[in-house]
Amino acid sequence: MPDSVLRHVVLFGFKESSKPEDIQKIVDAFKELPSKISEIKDFEWGTNSSPEGLNQGLTHAFMVTFHSDADRDTYLPHPAHKEFVDILGPHLDKVTVLDYWTKP
Amino acid sequence: MPDSVLRHVVLFGFKESSKPEDIQKIVDAFKELPSKISEIKDFEWGTNSSPEGLNQGLTHAFMVTFHSDADRDTYLPHPAHKEFVDILGPHLDKVTVLDYWTKP
């Protein structure tokens, strides 16, 4: 583990019309990316359980960890990532993405 | 480390009128919380460096880790957390908070 890592925080909210099985397919497809993109060094995800009501319509959180900006820059246009975005797109209502460097 | 942890993702955007020193005081105050609230098991933070432009006006990311819902429920109304919110409040323009359980 390096001294610092790059966290890529991805939050999604889905359309009212999207079915649970559509959302499950998206989650499953995202979970497949670490096996397809070696630049992903860590991956975790979960659904919102905050009691604060500040999730702004976002219900699913994913945290992808990289060890360099270059690895993140390889990930974004990677064919496997683009395939995922194609699956996601029709169901996406809201999205928030922040990247930050931190000491793990 | 338990099998699963509760991630508390907190994203802030600040007012145009807020000065860098105001924001620094907020960051410093947040960073003090792990020493004041024993329920916080891990803490990291950073400023947004994503090239995607999907940060929705949010510029600062904090990830607070708990080991139980009860610990998160102790944190939220904790006097030290409330003091922090008092420092934050006048400068806060946008906020997004999601909690999720995940395997670390």
mmCIF file of C-alpha atoms in Angstrom:
data_model
loop_
_atom_site.group_PDB
_atom_site.id
_atom_site.type_symbol
_atom_site.label_atom_id
_atom_site.label_comp_id
_atom_site.label_asym_id
_atom_site.label_seq_id
_atom_site.Cartn_x
_atom_site.Cartn_y
_atom_site.Cartn_z
ATOM 1 C CA MET A 1 0.000 0.000 0.000
ATOM 2 C CA PRO A 2 1.470 3.376 -0.990
ATOM 3 C CA ASP A 3 1.598 6.339 1.427
ATOM 4 C CA SER A 4 -1.316 7.977 -0.382
ATOM 5 C CA VAL A 5 -4.137 6.645 -2.525
ATOM 6 C CA LEU A 6 -6.619 8.211 -4.928
ATOM 7 C CA ARG A 7 -10.229 7.587 -3.921
ATOM 8 C CA HIS A 8 -12.817 7.789 -6.715
ATOM 9 C CA VAL A 9 -16.217 8.244 -5.028
ATOM 10 C CA VAL A 10 -19.173 7.519 -7.309
ATOM 11 C CA LEU A 11 -22.766 8.057 -6.186
ATOM 12 C CA PHE A 12 -25.818 7.138 -8.266
ATOM 13 C CA GLY A 13 -29.535 7.763 -8.095
ATOM 14 C CA PHE A 14 -31.745 5.761 -10.447
ATOM 15 C CA LYS A 15 -34.897 6.590 -12.346
ATOM 16 C CA GLU A 16 -38.303 5.829 -10.855
ATOM 17 C CA SER A 17 -38.916 3.652 -13.907
ATOM 18 C CA SER A 18 -35.819 1.510 -13.308
ATOM 19 C CA LYS A 19 -36.633 -1.914 -11.911
ATOM 20 C CA PRO A 20 -34.734 -3.634 -9.099
ATOM 21 C CA GLU A 21 -33.349 -6.123 -11.628
ATOM 22 C CA ASP A 22 -32.051 -3.268 -13.823
ATOM 23 C CA ILE A 23 -30.248 -1.777 -10.821
ATOM 24 C CA GLN A 24 -28.901 -5.181 -9.802
ATOM 25 C CA LYS A 25 -27.417 -5.593 -13.291
ATOM 26 C CA ILE A 26 -25.683 -2.232 -12.954
ATOM 27 C CA VAL A 27 -24.266 -3.119 -9.541
ATOM 28 C CA ASP A 28 -23.095 -6.484 -10.840
ATOM 29 C CA ALA A 29 -21.467 -4.845 -13.868
ATOM 30 C CA PHE A 30 -19.636 -2.302 -11.681
ATOM 31 C CA LYS A 31 -18.453 -5.098 -9.363
ATOM 32 C CA GLU A 32 -16.950 -6.856 -12.404
ATOM 33 C CA LEU A 33 -14.678 -3.935 -13.280
ATOM 34 C CA PRO A 34 -11.845 -4.721 -10.815
ATOM 35 C CA SER A 35 -11.363 -8.078 -12.555
ATOM 36 C CA LYS A 36 -11.232 -6.363 -15.949
ATOM 37 C CA ILE A 37 -9.206 -3.233 -15.171
ATOM 38 C CA SER A 38 -5.966 -3.900 -13.325
ATOM 39 C CA GLU A 39 -5.540 -0.232 -12.410
ATOM 40 C CA ILE A 40 -8.361 -0.617 -9.840
ATOM 41 C CA LYS A 41 -6.545 -1.420 -6.593
ATOM 42 C CA ASP A 42 -9.538 -1.546 -4.278
ATOM 43 C CA PHE A 43 -13.306 -1.519 -4.693
ATOM 44 C CA GLU A 44 -16.198 -1.291 -2.286
ATOM 45 C CA TRP A 45 -19.831 -0.364 -2.531
ATOM 46 C CA GLY A 46 -23.089 -0.222 -0.636
ATOM 47 C CA THR A 47 -26.570 1.265 -0.553
ATOM 48 C CA ASN A 48 -27.380 4.340 1.456
ATOM 49 C CA SER A 49 -28.477 3.775 5.049
ATOM 50 C CA SER A 50 -27.938 7.281 6.410
ATOM 51 C CA PRO A 51 -30.730 8.547 8.679
ATOM 52 C CA GLU A 52 -29.796 12.182 7.906
ATOM 53 C CA GLY A 53 -31.771 12.595 4.688
ATOM 54 C CA LEU A 54 -28.879 14.421 2.987
ATOM 55 C CA ASN A 55 -28.337 11.893 0.170
ATOM 56 C CA GLN A 56 -29.883 14.212 -2.450
ATOM 57 C CA GLY A 57 -31.627 11.388 -4.281
ATOM 58 C CA LEU A 58 -28.420 9.327 -4.492
ATOM 59 C CA THR A 59 -28.886 5.772 -3.239
ATOM 60 C CA HIS A 60 -25.825 3.767 -4.301
ATOM 61 C CA ALA A 61 -22.212 4.487 -3.297
ATOM 62 C CA PHE A 62 -19.088 3.031 -4.880
ATOM 63 C CA MET A 63 -15.508 3.697 -3.863
ATOM 64 C CA VAL A 64 -12.826 2.814 -6.391
ATOM 65 C CA THR A 65 -9.203 3.195 -5.293
ATOM 66 C CA PHE A 66 -6.283 3.960 -7.578
ATOM 67 C CA HIS A 67 -2.591 4.394 -6.815
ATOM 68 C CA SER A 68 -1.957 7.161 -9.347
ATOM 69 C CA ASP A 69 -3.692 9.802 -11.420
ATOM 70 C CA ALA A 70 -2.400 7.931 -14.468
ATOM 71 C CA ASP A 71 -4.271 4.785 -13.393
ATOM 72 C CA ARG A 72 -7.490 6.787 -12.989
ATOM 73 C CA ASP A 73 -6.878 8.300 -16.411
ATOM 74 C CA THR A 74 -6.510 4.798 -17.864
ATOM 75 C CA TYR A 75 -9.707 3.649 -16.153
ATOM 76 C CA LEU A 76 -12.020 6.409 -17.368
ATOM 77 C CA PRO A 77 -11.795 5.675 -21.128
ATOM 78 C CA HIS A 78 -11.134 1.930 -20.650
ATOM 79 C CA PRO A 79 -13.386 -0.200 -22.913
ATOM 80 C CA ALA A 80 -14.683 -2.197 -19.930
ATOM 81 C CA HIS A 81 -15.600 1.047 -18.145
ATOM 82 C CA LYS A 82 -17.309 2.347 -21.254
ATOM 83 C CA GLU A 83 -19.333 -0.879 -21.512
ATOM 84 C CA PHE A 84 -20.415 -0.352 -17.913
ATOM 85 C CA VAL A 85 -21.465 3.237 -18.643
ATOM 86 C CA ASP A 86 -23.580 1.959 -21.544
ATOM 87 C CA ILE A 87 -25.438 -0.376 -19.162
ATOM 88 C CA LEU A 88 -25.800 2.389 -16.574
ATOM 89 C CA GLY A 89 -26.838 5.256 -18.815
ATOM 90 C CA PRO A 90 -30.508 4.463 -19.477
ATOM 91 C CA HIS A 91 -31.227 4.156 -15.746
ATOM 92 C CA LEU A 92 -29.186 7.015 -14.338
ATOM 93 C CA ASP A 93 -31.150 9.877 -12.799
ATOM 94 C CA LYS A 94 -28.490 11.548 -10.629
ATOM 95 C CA VAL A 95 -24.732 11.183 -10.349
ATOM 96 C CA THR A 96 -22.030 12.702 -8.191
ATOM 97 C CA VAL A 97 -18.322 11.906 -8.582
ATOM 98 C CA LEU A 98 -15.410 13.243 -6.545
ATOM 99 C CA ASP A 99 -11.813 12.045 -6.539
ATOM 100 C CA TYR A 100 -9.503 12.815 -3.648
ATOM 101 C CA TRP A 101 -6.010 11.913 -2.603
ATOM 102 C CA THR A 102 -5.656 10.748 0.984
ATOM 103 C CA LYS A 103 -3.487 8.761 3.340
ATOM 104 C CA PRO A 104 -5.265 5.424 3.800
ATOM 105 C CA MET B 1 -11.029 -4.851 11.776
ATOM 106 C CA PRO B 2 -14.530 -6.326 11.618
ATOM 107 C CA ASP B 3 -15.850 -8.171 8.550
ATOM 108 C CA SER B 4 -17.929 -5.146 7.576
ATOM 109 C CA VAL B 5 -17.649 -1.437 8.295
ATOM 110 C CA LEU B 6 -20.023 1.495 8.004
ATOM 111 C CA ARG B 7 -18.697 4.248 5.742
ATOM 112 C CA HIS B 8 -20.076 7.738 6.326
ATOM 113 C CA VAL B 9 -19.340 9.749 3.167
ATOM 114 C CA VAL B 10 -19.652 13.519 3.643
ATOM 115 C CA LEU B 11 -19.269 15.960 0.748
ATOM 116 C CA PHE B 12 -19.282 19.749 1.120
ATOM 117 C CA GLY B 13 -19.437 22.730 -1.204
ATOM 118 C CA PHE B 14 -18.755 26.139 0.327
ATOM 119 C CA LYS B 15 -20.185 29.582 -0.309
ATOM 120 C CA GLU B 16 -18.505 31.935 -2.758
ATOM 121 C CA SER B 17 -18.144 34.358 0.160
ATOM 122 C CA SER B 18 -16.240 31.861 2.314
ATOM 123 C CA LYS B 19 -12.537 32.595 2.528
ATOM 124 C CA PRO B 20 -9.781 29.987 2.288
ATOM 125 C CA GLU B 21 -9.058 30.504 6.001
ATOM 126 C CA ASP B 22 -12.714 29.840 6.866
ATOM 127 C CA ILE B 23 -12.608 26.590 4.929
ATOM 128 C CA GLN B 24 -9.287 25.629 6.513
ATOM 129 C CA LYS B 25 -10.823 26.090 9.974
ATOM 130 C CA ILE B 26 -13.668 23.761 8.997
ATOM 131 C CA VAL B 27 -11.283 21.108 7.691
ATOM 132 C CA ASP B 28 -9.150 21.417 10.839
ATOM 133 C CA ALA B 29 -12.229 21.123 13.050
ATOM 134 C CA PHE B 30 -13.433 18.004 11.213
ATOM 135 C CA LYS B 31 -9.966 16.445 11.492
ATOM 136 C CA GLU B 32 -10.118 16.959 15.278
ATOM 137 C CA LEU B 33 -13.249 14.839 15.668
ATOM 138 C CA PRO B 34 -11.558 11.395 15.715
ATOM 139 C CA SER B 35 -9.596 12.487 18.802
ATOM 140 C CA LYS B 36 -12.808 13.634 20.498
ATOM 141 C CA ILE B 37 -15.255 10.904 19.479
ATOM 142 C CA SER B 38 -13.990 7.374 20.143
ATOM 143 C CA GLU B 39 -16.698 5.835 17.945
ATOM 144 C CA ILE B 40 -14.843 7.116 14.859
ATOM 145 C CA LYS B 41 -12.648 4.179 13.820
ATOM 146 C CA ASP B 42 -11.107 5.671 10.689
ATOM 147 C CA PHE B 43 -11.045 9.099 9.060
ATOM 148 C CA GLU B 44 -9.782 10.387 5.740
ATOM 149 C CA TRP B 45 -10.426 13.427 3.636
ATOM 150 C CA GLY B 46 -9.308 15.288 0.536
ATOM 151 C CA THR B 47 -10.263 17.925 -2.005
ATOM 152 C CA ASN B 48 -11.823 17.040 -5.325
ATOM 153 C CA SER B 49 -9.420 16.390 -8.188
ATOM 154 C CA SER B 50 -11.760 14.575 -10.567
ATOM 155 C CA PRO B 51 -11.481 15.624 -14.230
ATOM 156 C CA GLU B 52 -15.052 14.450 -14.926
ATOM 157 C CA GLY B 53 -16.899 17.594 -13.809
ATOM 158 C CA LEU B 54 -19.552 15.563 -11.977
ATOM 159 C CA ASN B 55 -18.852 16.935 -8.478
ATOM 160 C CA GLN B 56 -22.072 19.018 -8.482
ATOM 161 C CA GLY B 57 -20.437 21.959 -6.716
ATOM 162 C CA LEU B 58 -19.025 19.735 -3.956
ATOM 163 C CA THR B 59 -15.314 20.272 -3.395
ATOM 164 C CA HIS B 60 -14.372 18.566 -0.120
ATOM 165 C CA ALA B 61 -14.772 14.845 0.646
ATOM 166 C CA PHE B 62 -14.577 13.209 4.079
ATOM 167 C CA MET B 63 -14.912 9.526 4.859
ATOM 168 C CA VAL B 64 -15.657 8.609 8.449
ATOM 169 C CA THR B 65 -15.713 4.907 9.329
ATOM 170 C CA PHE B 66 -17.763 3.335 12.111
ATOM 171 C CA HIS B 67 -18.037 -0.264 13.241
ATOM 172 C CA SER B 68 -21.748 -0.179 14.062
ATOM 173 C CA ASP B 69 -24.933 1.752 13.413
ATOM 174 C CA ALA B 70 -24.986 2.472 17.157
ATOM 175 C CA ASP B 71 -21.597 4.199 16.911
ATOM 176 C CA ARG B 72 -22.845 6.371 14.022
ATOM 177 C CA ASP B 73 -25.946 7.149 16.088
ATOM 178 C CA THR B 74 -23.712 8.233 18.985
ATOM 179 C CA TYR B 75 -21.604 10.402 16.658
ATOM 180 C CA LEU B 76 -24.414 12.388 15.033
ATOM 181 C CA PRO B 77 -25.723 14.139 18.200
ATOM 182 C CA HIS B 78 -22.317 14.103 19.974
ATOM 183 C CA PRO B 79 -21.475 17.542 21.470
ATOM 184 C CA ALA B 80 -18.135 17.630 19.602
ATOM 185 C CA HIS B 81 -19.920 16.911 16.309
ATOM 186 C CA LYS B 82 -22.503 19.615 17.059
ATOM 187 C CA GLU B 83 -19.698 22.108 17.752
ATOM 188 C CA PHE B 84 -18.231 21.228 14.361
ATOM 189 C CA VAL B 85 -21.580 21.729 12.639
ATOM 190 C CA ASP B 86 -21.804 25.179 14.257
ATOM 191 C CA ILE B 87 -18.443 26.119 12.708
ATOM 192 C CA LEU B 88 -19.455 24.637 9.358
ATOM 193 C CA GLY B 89 -22.970 26.014 9.074
ATOM 194 C CA PRO B 90 -22.342 29.635 8.047
ATOM 195 C CA HIS B 91 -20.122 28.527 5.142
ATOM 196 C CA LEU B 92 -22.009 25.535 3.818
ATOM 197 C CA ASP B 93 -23.522 25.908 0.359
ATOM 198 C CA LYS B 94 -24.070 22.254 -0.623
ATOM 199 C CA VAL B 95 -23.899 18.978 1.254
ATOM 200 C CA THR B 96 -24.323 15.337 0.372
ATOM 201 C CA VAL B 97 -24.124 12.507 2.907
ATOM 202 C CA LEU B 98 -24.460 8.780 2.309
ATOM 203 C CA ASP B 99 -23.717 5.931 4.693
ATOM 204 C CA TYR B 100 -23.092 2.421 3.441
ATOM 205 C CA TRP B 101 -22.075 -0.899 4.903
ATOM 206 C CA THR B 102 -19.264 -2.649 3.049
ATOM 207 C CA LYS B 103 -16.532 -5.219 3.417
ATOM 208 C CA PRO B 104 -13.286 -3.250 3.801
#
